Amino acid sequence: MDAVGRLKEKGVKVIFVLGGPGSGKGTQCANIVRDFGFTHLSAGDLLRAEIKSGSANGTMIQNMIKEGKIVPSEVTIKLLEKAMLENGNDKFLIDGFPRNEENRAAFEEVTKIEPEFVLFFDCSEEEMERRLLSRNQGRDDDNIETIRKRFKVFLESSLPVIEYYNAKNKVRTVDAARPINEVFESVKIAFSSFDKKVTTNSPGNSSFWRLCWQKLRRRVPVTVAMTASCGKEAPKMDAFGRGYRCFRR
Ligand SMILES: Nc1ncnc2c1ncn2[C@@H]1O[C@H](COP(=O)(O)OP(=O)(O)OP(=O)(O)O)[C@@H](O)[C@H]1O
Ligand SMILES: Nc1ccn([C@@H]2O[C@H](COP(=O)(O)O)[C@@H](O)[C@H]2O)c(=O)n1
């Protein structure tokens, strides 16, 4: 039987855990594993393990990570597929994937798996930058130059993926700018039911998301350039406040 058949036979259930670099995905995944019996698969960890293993792709992956770039989907998907098949569990938190449209479409195409939902950690860039600069885990990409590149990739390539799932009503947003235990309280609500959407797509506390949300709710025709929580200028909003990074309810 091929990999798709085996994943199907296992009845694999997947939750994508997304959010900017340093928003706390890994930290909260550890809590979810402890309380909800999932297996945590971090795409970044799998790629770093691949470098360490001395694989043929190692140098390419290392260079991409140093530049904050997204590794070709086929490489990451193979690692995820292998990890899911080798693990006895059937419930997986896939952290840091899909990172762009190519990741998303290729994963669906190759595995035929649709996520149960997407857990999105919403956090301002200022806070994420502070966290990454003090993470101290010896990661090559936790330096200010690469961090800025990762933020840019997140805004340009990863947020559209969250928008895609939001349009399918699959995103559960958590305000990740609060202390770890408070964030986990919201995570627990998101997980309290698998099929029922418990948290709304609320904006969290980051100023950018809150502003987007207010505009969307009021359906205010705006053509303003907002200052994003990243401290950069956000793209102009269209007639109904639907900005590049905003979700419509
Ligand atoms: N709510 C929080 N408040 C303060 N610090 C936090 C919080 N959550 C995580 N951290 C700390 O911030 C750093 C980044 O967290 P974590 O590694 O979980 O983020 P991540 O989203 O998985 O990052 P990346 O995408 O870069 O792997 C860690 O040092 C972690 O201990
Ligand atoms: N789907 C992915 C996930 C990660 N990467 C690369 O790994 C880097 C670190 O990822 P973390 O989730 O651990 O922060 C990331 O910046 C990418 O270079 C990837 O290519 N594809």
Coordinates of N, CA, C and O and ligand atoms in Angstrom, one line a residue, residues 17-22 25 42-48 61-73 76-77 80 94-100 103 132 135 139 141-142 146 149-150 153, ligand 2:
V17 N -0.5 24.1 13.2 CA -0.3 25.1 14.2 C 0.6 26.2 13.5 O 1.7 26.0 13.2
L18 N -0.1 27.4 13.4 CA 0.6 28.4 12.6 C 0.7 29.7 13.5 O 0.0 29.9 14.4
G19 N 1.6 30.6 13.1 CA 1.9 31.8 13.8 C 3.2 32.3 13.4 O 4.1 31.5 12.9
G20 N 3.5 33.5 13.7 CA 4.8 34.1 13.3 C 5.9 33.4 14.1 O 5.7 32.7 15.1
P21 N 7.2 33.6 13.6 CA 8.3 33.1 14.3 C 8.4 33.7 15.7 O 8.3 34.9 15.9
G22 N 8.4 32.8 16.7 CA 8.5 33.2 18.1 C 7.2 33.5 18.7 O 7.1 33.9 19.9
K25 N 4.5 28.8 19.2 CA 3.9 27.5 18.7 C 4.4 26.3 19.4 O 3.7 25.4 19.9
S42 N 7.2 19.2 14.4 CA 7.6 20.6 14.0 C 8.3 20.5 12.7 O 9.3 19.8 12.6
A43 N 7.8 21.2 11.7 CA 8.5 21.1 10.4 C 9.9 21.6 10.5 O 10.8 21.0 9.9
G44 N 10.1 22.7 11.2 CA 11.4 23.2 11.4 C 12.4 22.2 12.1 O 13.5 22.0 11.7
D45 N 11.9 21.5 13.1 CA 12.7 20.5 13.8 C 13.0 19.4 12.9 O 14.2 18.9 12.9
L46 N 12.1 18.9 12.1 CA 12.3 17.8 11.1 C 13.4 18.3 10.1 O 14.3 17.5 9.8
L47 N 13.3 19.5 9.7 CA 14.4 20.0 8.7 C 15.7 20.1 9.4 O 16.7 19.7 8.8
R48 N 15.7 20.6 10.7 CA 17.0 20.7 11.4 C 17.6 19.3 11.6 O 18.8 19.0 11.5
I61 N 19.1 22.7 2.8 CA 18.2 23.1 3.9 C 18.9 24.1 4.8 O 18.3 25.1 5.2
Q62 N 20.1 23.8 5.2 CA 20.8 24.7 6.1 C 20.9 26.2 5.5 O 20.6 27.1 6.2
N63 N 21.2 26.2 4.2 CA 21.3 27.6 3.6 C 19.9 28.3 3.6 O 19.8 29.5 3.8
M64 N 18.9 27.5 3.3 CA 17.5 28.1 3.2 C 17.1 28.6 4.6 O 16.6 29.7 4.8
I65 N 17.4 27.8 5.7 CA 17.1 28.2 7.0 C 17.8 29.5 7.4 O 17.3 30.4 8.0
K66 N 19.1 29.5 7.1 CA 19.9 30.7 7.4 C 19.4 32.0 6.8 O 19.5 33.0 7.3
E67 N 18.8 31.8 5.6 CA 18.2 32.9 4.9 C 16.7 33.2 5.2 O 16.1 34.0 4.7
G68 N 16.2 32.3 6.1 CA 14.8 32.4 6.5 C 13.8 32.0 5.3 O 12.7 32.4 5.3
K69 N 14.4 31.3 4.3 CA 13.6 31.0 3.2 C 12.8 29.6 3.4 O 13.2 28.8 4.3
I70 N 11.8 29.4 2.6 CA 11.0 28.2 2.7 C 11.6 27.1 1.8 O 11.7 27.2 0.6
V71 N 11.9 26.0 2.4 CA 12.4 24.8 1.8 C 11.4 24.2 0.8 O 10.2 24.2 1.1
P72 N 11.8 23.7 -0.4 CA 10.8 23.1 -1.3 C 9.9 22.1 -0.6 O 10.3 21.3 0.2
S73 N 8.6 22.2 -1.0 CA 7.6 21.4 -0.3 C 7.8 19.9 -0.3 O 7.6 19.2 0.7
T76 N 9.9 18.8 2.7 CA 9.3 18.9 4.0 C 8.1 17.9 4.1 O 8.0 17.3 5.2
I77 N 7.4 17.8 3.0 CA 6.2 16.8 3.1 C 6.7 15.4 3.2 O 6.1 14.6 4.0
L80 N 7.4 14.9 6.8 CA 6.2 14.9 7.7 C 5.5 13.6 7.5 O 5.0 12.9 8.4
I94 N 0.8 19.6 13.5 CA 1.9 20.0 12.6 C 2.2 21.4 12.7 O 1.4 22.3 12.4
D95 N 3.4 21.7 13.3 CA 3.8 23.0 13.7 C 4.7 23.7 12.7 O 5.7 23.1 12.2
G96 N 4.3 24.9 12.2 CA 5.1 25.6 11.3 C 4.9 25.1 9.8 O 5.8 25.3 9.0
F97 N 3.8 24.5 9.5 CA 3.5 24.0 8.2 C 2.0 24.0 8.1 O 1.3 23.6 9.0
P98 N 1.5 24.4 6.9 CA 2.1 24.9 5.7 C 2.5 26.4 5.8 O 1.8 27.2 6.4
R99 N 3.7 26.7 5.3 CA 4.3 28.0 5.4 C 4.0 28.9 4.3 O 4.2 30.1 4.3
N100 N 3.6 28.3 3.2 CA 3.2 29.1 2.0 C 2.2 28.3 1.2 O 1.9 27.1 1.5
N103 N 3.4 24.9 -0.1 CA 3.3 23.9 1.0 C 1.9 23.4 1.2 O 1.7 22.2 1.2
L132 N 12.5 35.8 20.4 CA 13.5 35.1 19.6 C 14.9 35.5 20.0 O 15.8 34.6 20.1
R135 N 15.8 33.6 23.1 CA 15.5 32.1 23.1 C 16.7 31.3 23.5 O 16.6 30.3 24.2
R139 N 20.1 28.5 17.8 CA 19.6 28.4 16.4 C 20.3 29.4 15.5 O 20.4 30.6 15.9
D141 N 19.2 30.8 13.0 CA 18.4 31.8 12.4 C 17.8 32.7 13.5 O 17.0 33.6 13.2
D142 N 18.2 32.6 14.8 CA 17.7 33.5 15.8 C 18.7 34.7 15.9 O 19.2 35.0 17.0
T146 N 18.3 37.5 10.3 CA 17.5 36.4 9.8 C 16.0 36.6 10.3 O 15.1 36.3 9.6
K149 N 14.1 38.7 8.1 CA 13.7 38.0 6.9 C 12.6 37.0 7.1 O 11.7 36.9 6.3
R150 N 12.6 36.4 8.3 CA 11.5 35.4 8.6 C 10.2 36.1 8.8 O 9.2 35.6 8.4
V153 N 8.9 36.9 5.3 CA 8.3 35.7 4.7 C 7.0 35.3 5.3 O 6.0 34.9 4.6
Ligands
LIG2 N1 7.3 24.4 6.4 C1 8.5 24.9 6.7 C2 8.9 25.1 8.0 C3 10.2 25.6 8.3 N2 11.0 25.9 7.3 C4 12.3 26.4 7.5 O1 12.8 26.2 8.8 C5 13.0 27.5 9.4 C6 12.7 27.4 10.9 O2 11.3 27.0 11.1 P1 10.7 27.1 12.6 O3 9.2 26.7 12.4 O4 11.4 26.1 13.4 O5 10.8 28.5 13.0 C7 12.1 28.5 8.7 O6 12.5 29.8 8.8 C8 12.3 27.9 7.2 O7 13.6 28.3 6.8 C9 10.6 25.6 6.0 O8 11.3 25.9 5.0 N3 9.3 25.1 5.7

